[in-house]
Amino acid sequence: MTLQQLEYIVALDEHRHYVRASEHCFVSQPNLTMQVKKLEDEIGVRIFDRDKKPLQPTEIGKEVILRARQILRESKQLKEFVNHEKETMEGEFTLGIIPTLAPYLLPLFLPIFMKENPKVHLKIRELQTSQIISQLENGIIDIGLLVTPLNETAIREIPVFYEPFLLYLPANHRFLSEKFMLADELDPSEVLVLDEGHCFREQALAICKDAKHGSSIGFEYQSGSIEALKSLVKNGVGYTLVPELSVINESDSVHIRRFSQPEPVREVSLVVHNSYINASVVNRLKETIQKVIPNQFLEKQSVVEFKRD
């Protein structure tokens, strides 16, 4: 049994196709097939059911693949430990980031981070919170960037900043006459929220304490895009809550009202599995992000707690 063979069965599990798995592993398809068959012969079980389309792992194969992921993660951590001891910033790292952060935060810090750390290669995946937690636990990704607290015993949280929620209003809305808003003044029937499964939805509903299912203004719209909600608001359909980074580059504040102090904020953190040992890349990511965000984001105010589905 070799680490290479374990990498092949993990790739097959992810791609469920021999050709795509071999391309991912930069090896010929016949070679990958042969190595998987050799591993099955050695351990005496079938890892994959080749009669099913697409390819599926057997029941015992699922457990073998899970243990293979753990072994590969520990092997990778050993290499990272050596690099860490040499105090070098190099290697490939996979970063999972939630959709309500990715389009606004990545353009701010990523160009600077890559310029300052040329030997680091980041593989970035846009994932929902539950996916990030699962993939951290299974060793598929190395680092997550999301909203905390998670209350997951296997996950270590490193808070980075506290991003305020803002109210996004249509032109001529009555709330625009207010300098600052109180959460109790919001009408839950007018509030547009993201589709279920997005943690930002739960945070928005936590601010609108009487809202159970979001808007009831004559239609149902399932969206995972803050930009889509903002476009609806601009055209006079309800109003919504937005993270401040999503409007930081807008040229005017005609649609925006802040909440009274202390503003409700979401805690944004880097997260890793408890077994992760390469603190250097995490610390460098944190330092770079904190350099490019507004200074007031570094001050903790009223963090909105939410229940993750």
PDB file of C-alpha atoms in Angstrom:
ATOM      1  CA  MET A   1       0.000   0.000   0.000  1.00  0.00           C
ATOM      2  CA  THR A   2       1.364   3.413  -0.981  1.00  0.00           C
ATOM      3  CA  LEU A   3       0.332   7.016  -0.416  1.00  0.00           C
ATOM      4  CA  GLN A   4       0.013   7.315  -4.185  1.00  0.00           C
ATOM      5  CA  GLN A   5      -2.577   4.546  -4.264  1.00  0.00           C
ATOM      6  CA  LEU A   6      -4.515   6.287  -1.482  1.00  0.00           C
ATOM      7  CA  GLU A   7      -4.424   9.522  -3.478  1.00  0.00           C
ATOM      8  CA  TYR A   8      -5.853   7.654  -6.478  1.00  0.00           C
ATOM      9  CA  ILE A   9      -8.862   6.244  -4.601  1.00  0.00           C
ATOM     10  CA  VAL A  10      -9.584   9.661  -3.034  1.00  0.00           C
ATOM     11  CA  ALA A  11      -9.470  11.238  -6.506  1.00  0.00           C
ATOM     12  CA  LEU A  12     -11.802   8.544  -7.840  1.00  0.00           C
ATOM     13  CA  ASP A  13     -14.206   9.238  -4.983  1.00  0.00           C
ATOM     14  CA  GLU A  14     -14.205  12.948  -5.771  1.00  0.00           C
ATOM     15  CA  HIS A  15     -14.525  12.664  -9.565  1.00  0.00           C
ATOM     16  CA  ARG A  16     -16.378   9.314  -9.889  1.00  0.00           C
ATOM     17  CA  HIS A  17     -14.735   8.893 -13.309  1.00  0.00           C
ATOM     18  CA  TYR A  18     -11.435   7.179 -14.175  1.00  0.00           C
ATOM     19  CA  VAL A  19     -10.346   9.633 -16.866  1.00  0.00           C
ATOM     20  CA  ARG A  20     -11.073  12.763 -14.809  1.00  0.00           C
ATOM     21  CA  ALA A  21      -9.417  11.229 -11.745  1.00  0.00           C
ATOM     22  CA  SER A  22      -6.297  10.338 -13.715  1.00  0.00           C
ATOM     23  CA  GLU A  23      -6.130  13.842 -15.185  1.00  0.00           C
ATOM     24  CA  HIS A  24      -6.432  15.288 -11.675  1.00  0.00           C
ATOM     25  CA  CYS A  25      -3.535  13.063 -10.523  1.00  0.00           C
ATOM     26  CA  PHE A  26      -1.440  13.740 -13.667  1.00  0.00           C
ATOM     27  CA  VAL A  27      -1.186  10.034 -14.439  1.00  0.00           C
ATOM     28  CA  SER A  28      -2.431   7.859 -17.276  1.00  0.00           C
ATOM     29  CA  GLN A  29      -5.843   6.259 -16.868  1.00  0.00           C
ATOM     30  CA  PRO A  30      -4.526   2.688 -17.254  1.00  0.00           C
ATOM     31  CA  ASN A  31      -1.887   3.306 -14.585  1.00  0.00           C
ATOM     32  CA  LEU A  32      -4.453   4.692 -12.131  1.00  0.00           C
ATOM     33  CA  THR A  33      -6.805   1.770 -12.814  1.00  0.00           C
ATOM     34  CA  MET A  34      -4.005  -0.744 -12.282  1.00  0.00           C
ATOM     35  CA  GLN A  35      -2.882   0.844  -8.994  1.00  0.00           C
ATOM     36  CA  VAL A  36      -6.427   0.913  -7.615  1.00  0.00           C
ATOM     37  CA  LYS A  37      -6.862  -2.766  -8.564  1.00  0.00           C
ATOM     38  CA  LYS A  38      -3.521  -3.617  -6.880  1.00  0.00           C
ATOM     39  CA  LEU A  39      -4.657  -1.899  -3.694  1.00  0.00           C
ATOM     40  CA  GLU A  40      -7.981  -3.775  -3.738  1.00  0.00           C
ATOM     41  CA  ASP A  41      -6.124  -7.073  -4.226  1.00  0.00           C
ATOM     42  CA  GLU A  42      -3.741  -6.271  -1.374  1.00  0.00           C
ATOM     43  CA  ILE A  43      -6.416  -5.452   1.199  1.00  0.00           C
ATOM     44  CA  GLY A  44      -8.865  -8.060  -0.120  1.00  0.00           C
ATOM     45  CA  VAL A  45     -11.955  -5.852  -0.657  1.00  0.00           C
ATOM     46  CA  ARG A  46     -13.584  -4.031  -3.537  1.00  0.00           C
ATOM     47  CA  ILE A  47     -13.366  -0.299  -2.932  1.00  0.00           C
ATOM     48  CA  PHE A  48     -15.529   0.708  -5.921  1.00  0.00           C
ATOM     49  CA  ASP A  49     -18.590  -0.847  -7.521  1.00  0.00           C
ATOM     50  CA  ARG A  50     -17.686  -0.621 -11.200  1.00  0.00           C
ATOM     51  CA  ASP A  51     -21.125  -1.833 -12.315  1.00  0.00           C
ATOM     52  CA  LYS A  52     -22.781   1.396 -11.227  1.00  0.00           C
ATOM     53  CA  LYS A  53     -22.810   4.540 -13.341  1.00  0.00           C
ATOM     54  CA  PRO A  54     -21.412   6.889 -12.250  1.00  0.00           C
ATOM     55  CA  LEU A  55     -18.768   4.981 -10.327  1.00  0.00           C
ATOM     56  CA  GLN A  56     -19.741   4.427  -6.671  1.00  0.00           C
ATOM     57  CA  PRO A  57     -17.736   3.243  -3.647  1.00  0.00           C
ATOM     58  CA  THR A  58     -18.895   0.083  -1.911  1.00  0.00           C
ATOM     59  CA  GLU A  59     -20.025   0.280   1.713  1.00  0.00           C
ATOM     60  CA  ILE A  60     -16.641  -0.925   2.986  1.00  0.00           C
ATOM     61  CA  GLY A  61     -15.004   1.211   0.304  1.00  0.00           C
ATOM     62  CA  LYS A  62     -16.516   4.338   1.895  1.00  0.00           C
ATOM     63  CA  GLU A  63     -14.741   3.525   5.149  1.00  0.00           C
ATOM     64  CA  VAL A  64     -11.475   2.769   3.328  1.00  0.00           C
ATOM     65  CA  ILE A  65     -11.668   6.125   1.524  1.00  0.00           C
ATOM     66  CA  LEU A  66     -12.413   7.972   4.783  1.00  0.00           C
ATOM     67  CA  ARG A  67      -9.351   6.412   6.421  1.00  0.00           C
ATOM     68  CA  ALA A  68      -7.287   7.141   3.304  1.00  0.00           C
ATOM     69  CA  ARG A  69      -8.211  10.829   3.622  1.00  0.00           C
ATOM     70  CA  GLN A  70      -7.096  10.794   7.257  1.00  0.00           C
ATOM     71  CA  ILE A  71      -3.775   9.180   6.369  1.00  0.00           C
ATOM     72  CA  LEU A  72      -3.168  11.654   3.541  1.00  0.00           C
ATOM     73  CA  ARG A  73      -4.021  14.561   5.827  1.00  0.00           C
ATOM     74  CA  GLU A  74      -1.563  13.354   8.452  1.00  0.00           C
ATOM     75  CA  SER A  75       1.081  12.848   5.775  1.00  0.00           C
ATOM     76  CA  LYS A  76       0.496  16.375   4.505  1.00  0.00           C
ATOM     77  CA  GLN A  77       0.669  17.735   8.050  1.00  0.00           C
ATOM     78  CA  LEU A  78       4.030  16.050   8.523  1.00  0.00           C
ATOM     79  CA  LYS A  79       5.351  17.849   5.426  1.00  0.00           C
ATOM     80  CA  GLU A  80       3.819  21.107   6.653  1.00  0.00           C
ATOM     81  CA  PHE A  81       5.489  20.605  10.023  1.00  0.00           C
ATOM     82  CA  VAL A  82       8.886  20.340   8.345  1.00  0.00           C
ATOM     83  CA  ASN A  83       8.178  23.500   6.322  1.00  0.00           C
ATOM     84  CA  HIS A  84       6.950  25.244   9.443  1.00  0.00           C
ATOM     85  CA  GLU A  85      10.096  24.306  11.322  1.00  0.00           C
ATOM     86  CA  LYS A  86      12.137  25.791   8.483  1.00  0.00           C
ATOM     87  CA  GLU A  87      10.013  28.956   8.831  1.00  0.00           C
ATOM     88  CA  THR A  88       9.212  29.052   5.166  1.00  0.00           C
ATOM     89  CA  MET A  89       6.013  30.232   3.547  1.00  0.00           C
ATOM     90  CA  GLU A  90       5.590  27.809   0.685  1.00  0.00           C
ATOM     91  CA  GLY A  91       3.369  25.019  -0.575  1.00  0.00           C
ATOM     92  CA  GLU A  92      -0.190  24.480  -1.767  1.00  0.00           C
ATOM     93  CA  PHE A  93      -3.141  25.229   0.511  1.00  0.00           C
ATOM     94  CA  THR A  94      -6.874  24.907  -0.139  1.00  0.00           C
ATOM     95  CA  LEU A  95      -9.052  27.707   1.223  1.00  0.00           C
ATOM     96  CA  GLY A  96     -12.829  27.440   1.522  1.00  0.00           C
ATOM     97  CA  ILE A  97     -14.761  30.726   1.691  1.00  0.00           C
ATOM     98  CA  ILE A  98     -18.496  31.405   2.034  1.00  0.00           C
ATOM     99  CA  PRO A  99     -20.348  33.084  -0.892  1.00  0.00           C
ATOM    100  CA  THR A 100     -21.306  36.235   1.049  1.00  0.00           C
ATOM    101  CA  LEU A 101     -17.605  36.964   1.667  1.00  0.00           C
ATOM    102  CA  ALA A 102     -15.880  35.753  -1.494  1.00  0.00           C
ATOM    103  CA  PRO A 103     -16.779  38.474  -4.052  1.00  0.00           C
ATOM    104  CA  TYR A 104     -16.056  41.316  -1.649  1.00  0.00           C
ATOM    105  CA  LEU A 105     -13.103  40.159   0.449  1.00  0.00           C
ATOM    106  CA  LEU A 106     -10.996  38.167  -2.029  1.00  0.00           C
ATOM    107  CA  PRO A 107     -10.293  41.137  -4.363  1.00  0.00           C
ATOM    108  CA  LEU A 108      -9.086  43.154  -1.379  1.00  0.00           C
ATOM    109  CA  PHE A 109      -6.498  40.798   0.101  1.00  0.00           C
ATOM    110  CA  LEU A 110      -5.676  38.124  -2.475  1.00  0.00           C
ATOM    111  CA  PRO A 111      -3.488  40.206  -4.865  1.00  0.00           C
ATOM    112  CA  ILE A 112      -1.405  41.492  -1.940  1.00  0.00           C
ATOM    113  CA  PHE A 113      -1.117  38.065  -0.307  1.00  0.00           C
ATOM    114  CA  MET A 114       0.062  36.380  -3.514  1.00  0.00           C
ATOM    115  CA  LYS A 115       2.566  39.154  -4.266  1.00  0.00           C
ATOM    116  CA  GLU A 116       4.048  38.987  -0.771  1.00  0.00           C
ATOM    117  CA  ASN A 117       4.088  35.162  -0.658  1.00  0.00           C
ATOM    118  CA  PRO A 118       5.132  34.008  -4.133  1.00  0.00           C
ATOM    119  CA  LYS A 119       5.919  30.441  -3.009  1.00  0.00           C
ATOM    120  CA  VAL A 120       2.374  29.880  -1.716  1.00  0.00           C
ATOM    121  CA  HIS A 121      -0.254  28.484  -4.081  1.00  0.00           C
ATOM    122  CA  LEU A 122      -3.831  28.961  -2.863  1.00  0.00           C
ATOM    123  CA  LYS A 123      -6.637  26.792  -4.225  1.00  0.00           C
ATOM    124  CA  ILE A 124      -9.836  28.673  -3.407  1.00  0.00           C
ATOM    125  CA  ARG A 125     -13.267  27.059  -3.250  1.00  0.00           C
ATOM    126  CA  GLU A 126     -16.536  28.915  -2.666  1.00  0.00           C
ATOM    127  CA  LEU A 127     -18.518  26.772  -0.204  1.00  0.00           C
ATOM    128  CA  GLN A 128     -21.323  27.116   2.289  1.00  0.00           C
ATOM    129  CA  THR A 129     -20.560  26.899   6.006  1.00  0.00           C
ATOM    130  CA  SER A 130     -21.649  23.273   6.440  1.00  0.00           C
ATOM    131  CA  GLN A 131     -19.498  22.233   3.473  1.00  0.00           C
ATOM    132  CA  ILE A 132     -16.434  24.008   4.875  1.00  0.00           C
ATOM    133  CA  ILE A 133     -16.835  22.250   8.230  1.00  0.00           C
ATOM    134  CA  SER A 134     -17.262  18.851   6.582  1.00  0.00           C
ATOM    135  CA  GLN A 135     -14.314  19.325   4.233  1.00  0.00           C
ATOM    136  CA  LEU A 136     -12.049  20.523   7.060  1.00  0.00           C
ATOM    137  CA  GLU A 137     -12.928  17.412   9.043  1.00  0.00           C
ATOM    138  CA  ASN A 138     -12.291  15.158   6.032  1.00  0.00           C
ATOM    139  CA  GLY A 139      -9.002  16.826   5.082  1.00  0.00           C
ATOM    140  CA  ILE A 140     -10.296  18.060   1.713  1.00  0.00           C
ATOM    141  CA  ILE A 141      -9.535  21.711   2.479  1.00  0.00           C
ATOM    142  CA  ASP A 142      -6.933  23.212   4.821  1.00  0.00           C
ATOM    143  CA  ILE A 143      -8.432  26.535   5.906  1.00  0.00           C
ATOM    144  CA  GLY A 144     -11.888  28.094   6.011  1.00  0.00           C
ATOM    145  CA  LEU A 145     -12.938  31.742   5.927  1.00  0.00           C
ATOM    146  CA  LEU A 146     -16.436  32.176   7.264  1.00  0.00           C
ATOM    147  CA  VAL A 147     -18.672  33.571   9.977  1.00  0.00           C
ATOM    148  CA  THR A 148     -18.330  32.333  13.546  1.00  0.00           C
ATOM    149  CA  PRO A 149     -18.996  31.135  16.191  1.00  0.00           C
ATOM    150  CA  LEU A 150     -19.479  27.580  14.924  1.00  0.00           C
ATOM    151  CA  ASN A 151     -19.431  25.699  18.246  1.00  0.00           C
ATOM    152  CA  GLU A 152     -17.671  22.761  16.586  1.00  0.00           C
ATOM    153  CA  THR A 153     -15.288  20.943  18.949  1.00  0.00           C
ATOM    154  CA  ALA A 154     -13.032  19.750  16.104  1.00  0.00           C
ATOM    155  CA  ILE A 155     -12.605  23.246  14.599  1.00  0.00           C
ATOM    156  CA  ARG A 156     -10.323  26.027  15.834  1.00  0.00           C
ATOM    157  CA  GLU A 157     -11.528  29.598  15.195  1.00  0.00           C
ATOM    158  CA  ILE A 158      -9.220  32.586  14.667  1.00  0.00           C
ATOM    159  CA  PRO A 159     -11.324  35.797  14.605  1.00  0.00           C
ATOM    160  CA  VAL A 160     -10.105  38.283  11.982  1.00  0.00           C
ATOM    161  CA  PHE A 161     -12.637  41.144  11.871  1.00  0.00           C
ATOM    162  CA  TYR A 162     -16.180  42.225  12.700  1.00  0.00           C
ATOM    163  CA  GLU A 163     -18.193  43.370   9.691  1.00  0.00           C
ATOM    164  CA  PRO A 164     -21.227  45.628  10.303  1.00  0.00           C
ATOM    165  CA  PHE A 165     -24.661  44.942   8.867  1.00  0.00           C
ATOM    166  CA  LEU A 166     -26.200  47.850   6.971  1.00  0.00           C
ATOM    167  CA  LEU A 167     -29.750  48.500   5.831  1.00  0.00           C
ATOM    168  CA  TYR A 168     -30.125  48.734   2.033  1.00  0.00           C
ATOM    169  CA  LEU A 169     -33.165  50.775   1.006  1.00  0.00           C
ATOM    170  CA  PRO A 170     -34.920  51.827  -2.205  1.00  0.00           C
ATOM    171  CA  ALA A 171     -34.853  55.499  -3.165  1.00  0.00           C
ATOM    172  CA  ASN A 172     -37.416  57.668  -1.331  1.00  0.00           C
ATOM    173  CA  HIS A 173     -38.045  55.046   1.353  1.00  0.00           C
ATOM    174  CA  ARG A 174     -39.332  56.494   4.626  1.00  0.00           C
ATOM    175  CA  PHE A 175     -36.319  55.130   6.533  1.00  0.00           C
ATOM    176  CA  LEU A 176     -33.956  57.336   4.525  1.00  0.00           C
ATOM    177  CA  SER A 177     -35.113  60.272   6.616  1.00  0.00           C
ATOM    178  CA  GLU A 178     -33.515  58.564   9.639  1.00  0.00           C
ATOM    179  CA  LYS A 179     -29.826  59.104  10.347  1.00  0.00           C
ATOM    180  CA  PHE A 180     -29.491  55.785  12.200  1.00  0.00           C
ATOM    181  CA  MET A 181     -31.783  52.774  12.366  1.00  0.00           C
ATOM    182  CA  LEU A 182     -32.982  50.607  15.236  1.00  0.00           C
ATOM    183  CA  ALA A 183     -33.558  46.923  14.539  1.00  0.00           C
ATOM    184  CA  ASP A 184     -36.986  47.131  16.223  1.00  0.00           C
ATOM    185  CA  GLU A 185     -38.132  49.566  13.519  1.00  0.00           C
ATOM    186  CA  LEU A 186     -37.754  47.039  10.711  1.00  0.00           C
ATOM    187  CA  ASP A 187     -40.876  45.556   9.129  1.00  0.00           C
ATOM    188  CA  PRO A 188     -40.178  41.807   8.635  1.00  0.00           C
ATOM    189  CA  SER A 189     -42.761  41.633   5.841  1.00  0.00           C
ATOM    190  CA  GLU A 190     -40.624  43.970   3.703  1.00  0.00           C
ATOM    191  CA  VAL A 191     -37.227  42.377   4.308  1.00  0.00           C
ATOM    192  CA  LEU A 192     -35.619  40.372   1.486  1.00  0.00           C
ATOM    193  CA  VAL A 193     -33.261  37.618   2.634  1.00  0.00           C
ATOM    194  CA  LEU A 194     -31.060  35.006   1.014  1.00  0.00           C
ATOM    195  CA  ASP A 195     -32.123  31.453   0.300  1.00  0.00           C
ATOM    196  CA  GLU A 196     -32.015  28.886   3.104  1.00  0.00           C
ATOM    197  CA  GLY A 197     -28.613  27.341   3.686  1.00  0.00           C
ATOM    198  CA  HIS A 198     -26.774  30.690   3.739  1.00  0.00           C
ATOM    199  CA  CYS A 199     -25.561  31.732   7.179  1.00  0.00           C
ATOM    200  CA  PHE A 200     -26.112  35.395   6.254  1.00  0.00           C
ATOM    201  CA  ARG A 201     -29.843  34.647   6.015  1.00  0.00           C
ATOM    202  CA  GLU A 202     -29.888  33.440   9.623  1.00  0.00           C
ATOM    203  CA  GLN A 203     -27.970  36.504  10.797  1.00  0.00           C
ATOM    204  CA  ALA A 204     -30.369  38.854   8.985  1.00  0.00           C
ATOM    205  CA  LEU A 205     -33.381  37.105  10.492  1.00  0.00           C
ATOM    206  CA  ALA A 206     -31.755  37.306  13.930  1.00  0.00           C
ATOM    207  CA  ILE A 207     -31.692  41.104  13.564  1.00  0.00           C
ATOM    208  CA  CYS A 208     -35.326  41.129  12.367  1.00  0.00           C
ATOM    209  CA  LYS A 209     -36.439  39.230  15.444  1.00  0.00           C
ATOM    210  CA  ASP A 210     -40.070  38.803  14.376  1.00  0.00           C
ATOM    211  CA  ALA A 211     -39.231  37.474  10.912  1.00  0.00           C
ATOM    212  CA  LYS A 212     -39.650  33.722  10.596  1.00  0.00           C
ATOM    213  CA  HIS A 213     -39.405  33.125   6.872  1.00  0.00           C
ATOM    214  CA  GLY A 214     -38.277  36.449   5.459  1.00  0.00           C
ATOM    215  CA  SER A 215     -40.288  38.525   3.003  1.00  0.00           C
ATOM    216  CA  SER A 216     -44.020  38.204   2.332  1.00  0.00           C
ATOM    217  CA  ILE A 217     -44.413  40.974  -0.248  1.00  0.00           C
ATOM    218  CA  GLY A 218     -46.305  39.095  -2.924  1.00  0.00           C
ATOM    219  CA  PHE A 219     -43.716  36.707  -4.366  1.00  0.00           C
ATOM    220  CA  GLU A 220     -41.127  34.136  -3.341  1.00  0.00           C
ATOM    221  CA  TYR A 221     -37.596  34.502  -4.669  1.00  0.00           C
ATOM    222  CA  GLN A 222     -34.829  32.066  -3.761  1.00  0.00           C
ATOM    223  CA  SER A 223     -31.418  33.622  -4.285  1.00  0.00           C
ATOM    224  CA  GLY A 224     -27.910  33.071  -3.030  1.00  0.00           C
ATOM    225  CA  SER A 225     -26.765  36.474  -4.280  1.00  0.00           C
ATOM    226  CA  ILE A 226     -26.582  39.646  -2.231  1.00  0.00           C
ATOM    227  CA  GLU A 227     -26.182  41.565  -5.506  1.00  0.00           C
ATOM    228  CA  ALA A 228     -29.511  40.185  -6.774  1.00  0.00           C
ATOM    229  CA  LEU A 229     -31.257  41.394  -3.614  1.00  0.00           C
ATOM    230  CA  LYS A 230     -29.645  44.826  -3.946  1.00  0.00           C
ATOM    231  CA  SER A 231     -30.882  45.094  -7.540  1.00  0.00           C
ATOM    232  CA  LEU A 232     -34.433  44.289  -6.456  1.00  0.00           C
ATOM    233  CA  VAL A 233     -34.247  46.922  -3.730  1.00  0.00           C
ATOM    234  CA  LYS A 234     -32.994  49.551  -6.207  1.00  0.00           C
ATOM    235  CA  ASN A 235     -36.097  48.842  -8.242  1.00  0.00           C
ATOM    236  CA  GLY A 236     -38.393  49.416  -5.301  1.00  0.00           C
ATOM    237  CA  VAL A 237     -38.971  45.843  -4.095  1.00  0.00           C
ATOM    238  CA  GLY A 238     -38.674  45.742  -0.302  1.00  0.00           C
ATOM    239  CA  TYR A 239     -35.373  46.307   1.450  1.00  0.00           C
ATOM    240  CA  THR A 240     -32.574  44.095   2.711  1.00  0.00           C
ATOM    241  CA  LEU A 241     -29.606  43.854   5.022  1.00  0.00           C
ATOM    242  CA  VAL A 242     -26.126  43.747   3.535  1.00  0.00           C
ATOM    243  CA  PRO A 243     -22.578  43.261   4.856  1.00  0.00           C
ATOM    244  CA  GLU A 244     -20.626  46.507   4.660  1.00  0.00           C
ATOM    245  CA  LEU A 245     -17.952  45.098   2.344  1.00  0.00           C
ATOM    246  CA  SER A 246     -20.651  44.601  -0.307  1.00  0.00           C
ATOM    247  CA  VAL A 247     -21.224  48.370  -0.560  1.00  0.00           C
ATOM    248  CA  ILE A 248     -17.799  49.712   0.323  1.00  0.00           C
ATOM    249  CA  ASN A 249     -17.063  50.704  -3.294  1.00  0.00           C
ATOM    250  CA  GLU A 250     -20.428  52.288  -4.057  1.00  0.00           C
ATOM    251  CA  SER A 251     -19.980  55.932  -4.959  1.00  0.00           C
ATOM    252  CA  ASP A 252     -22.833  57.260  -2.806  1.00  0.00           C
ATOM    253  CA  SER A 253     -24.832  56.237   0.235  1.00  0.00           C
ATOM    254  CA  VAL A 254     -28.299  57.023  -1.118  1.00  0.00           C
ATOM    255  CA  HIS A 255     -29.474  53.452  -0.442  1.00  0.00           C
ATOM    256  CA  ILE A 256     -27.631  52.873   2.835  1.00  0.00           C
ATOM    257  CA  ARG A 257     -28.467  53.501   6.472  1.00  0.00           C
ATOM    258  CA  ARG A 258     -26.386  52.377   9.435  1.00  0.00           C
ATOM    259  CA  PHE A 259     -27.782  50.974  12.657  1.00  0.00           C
ATOM    260  CA  SER A 260     -27.453  52.775  15.958  1.00  0.00           C
ATOM    261  CA  GLN A 261     -24.475  51.909  18.175  1.00  0.00           C
ATOM    262  CA  PRO A 262     -23.569  49.282  19.002  1.00  0.00           C
ATOM    263  CA  GLU A 263     -23.998  48.181  15.391  1.00  0.00           C
ATOM    264  CA  PRO A 264     -24.877  44.530  14.769  1.00  0.00           C
ATOM    265  CA  VAL A 265     -21.873  42.833  13.190  1.00  0.00           C
ATOM    266  CA  ARG A 266     -20.839  39.404  12.024  1.00  0.00           C
ATOM    267  CA  GLU A 267     -17.601  37.865  13.289  1.00  0.00           C
ATOM    268  CA  VAL A 268     -15.450  36.731  10.354  1.00  0.00           C
ATOM    269  CA  SER A 269     -12.817  34.133  11.201  1.00  0.00           C
ATOM    270  CA  LEU A 270     -10.228  31.857   9.705  1.00  0.00           C
ATOM    271  CA  VAL A 271     -10.915  28.290  10.812  1.00  0.00           C
ATOM    272  CA  VAL A 272      -8.813  25.127  10.741  1.00  0.00           C
ATOM    273  CA  HIS A 273      -9.098  21.584  12.026  1.00  0.00           C
ATOM    274  CA  ASN A 274      -7.670  21.144  15.514  1.00  0.00           C
ATOM    275  CA  SER A 275      -4.960  18.885  14.079  1.00  0.00           C
ATOM    276  CA  TYR A 276      -3.725  21.557  11.656  1.00  0.00           C
ATOM    277  CA  ILE A 277      -0.221  22.701  12.617  1.00  0.00           C
ATOM    278  CA  ASN A 278       0.885  25.219   9.973  1.00  0.00           C
ATOM    279  CA  ALA A 279       0.211  28.445  11.832  1.00  0.00           C
ATOM    280  CA  SER A 280       2.414  30.502   9.510  1.00  0.00           C
ATOM    281  CA  VAL A 281       0.053  30.637   6.527  1.00  0.00           C
ATOM    282  CA  VAL A 282      -2.983  31.244   8.771  1.00  0.00           C
ATOM    283  CA  ASN A 283      -1.236  34.094  10.576  1.00  0.00           C
ATOM    284  CA  ARG A 284      -0.083  35.607   7.285  1.00  0.00           C
ATOM    285  CA  LEU A 285      -3.620  35.444   5.873  1.00  0.00           C
ATOM    286  CA  LYS A 286      -4.957  37.120   9.003  1.00  0.00           C
ATOM    287  CA  GLU A 287      -2.326  39.866   8.873  1.00  0.00           C
ATOM    288  CA  THR A 288      -2.967  40.570   5.188  1.00  0.00           C
ATOM    289  CA  ILE A 289      -6.742  40.725   5.589  1.00  0.00           C
ATOM    290  CA  GLN A 290      -6.499  43.045   8.578  1.00  0.00           C
ATOM    291  CA  LYS A 291      -4.255  45.400   6.579  1.00  0.00           C
ATOM    292  CA  VAL A 292      -6.823  45.923   3.810  1.00  0.00           C
ATOM    293  CA  ILE A 293     -10.135  46.183   5.663  1.00  0.00           C
ATOM    294  CA  PRO A 294     -11.392  49.388   7.356  1.00  0.00           C
ATOM    295  CA  ASN A 295      -9.857  49.928  10.778  1.00  0.00           C
ATOM    296  CA  GLN A 296     -13.260  50.055  12.466  1.00  0.00           C
ATOM    297  CA  PHE A 297     -13.828  46.418  11.448  1.00  0.00           C
ATOM    298  CA  LEU A 298     -11.202  45.389  13.991  1.00  0.00           C
ATOM    299  CA  GLU A 299     -13.350  46.553  16.910  1.00  0.00           C
ATOM    300  CA  LYS A 300     -15.786  44.011  18.295  1.00  0.00           C
ATOM    301  CA  GLN A 301     -19.263  45.382  18.868  1.00  0.00           C
ATOM    302  CA  SER A 302     -22.610  43.579  18.936  1.00  0.00           C
ATOM    303  CA  VAL A 303     -21.988  40.226  17.254  1.00  0.00           C
ATOM    304  CA  VAL A 304     -25.150  38.691  15.824  1.00  0.00           C
ATOM    305  CA  GLU A 305     -25.520  35.090  16.969  1.00  0.00           C
ATOM    306  CA  PHE A 306     -27.240  32.707  14.569  1.00  0.00           C
ATOM    307  CA  LYS A 307     -28.349  29.095  14.432  1.00  0.00           C
ATOM    308  CA  ARG A 308     -26.807  27.156  11.565  1.00  0.00           C
ATOM    309  CA  ASP A 309     -29.117  24.745   9.735  1.00  0.00           C
TER     310      ASP A 309
END
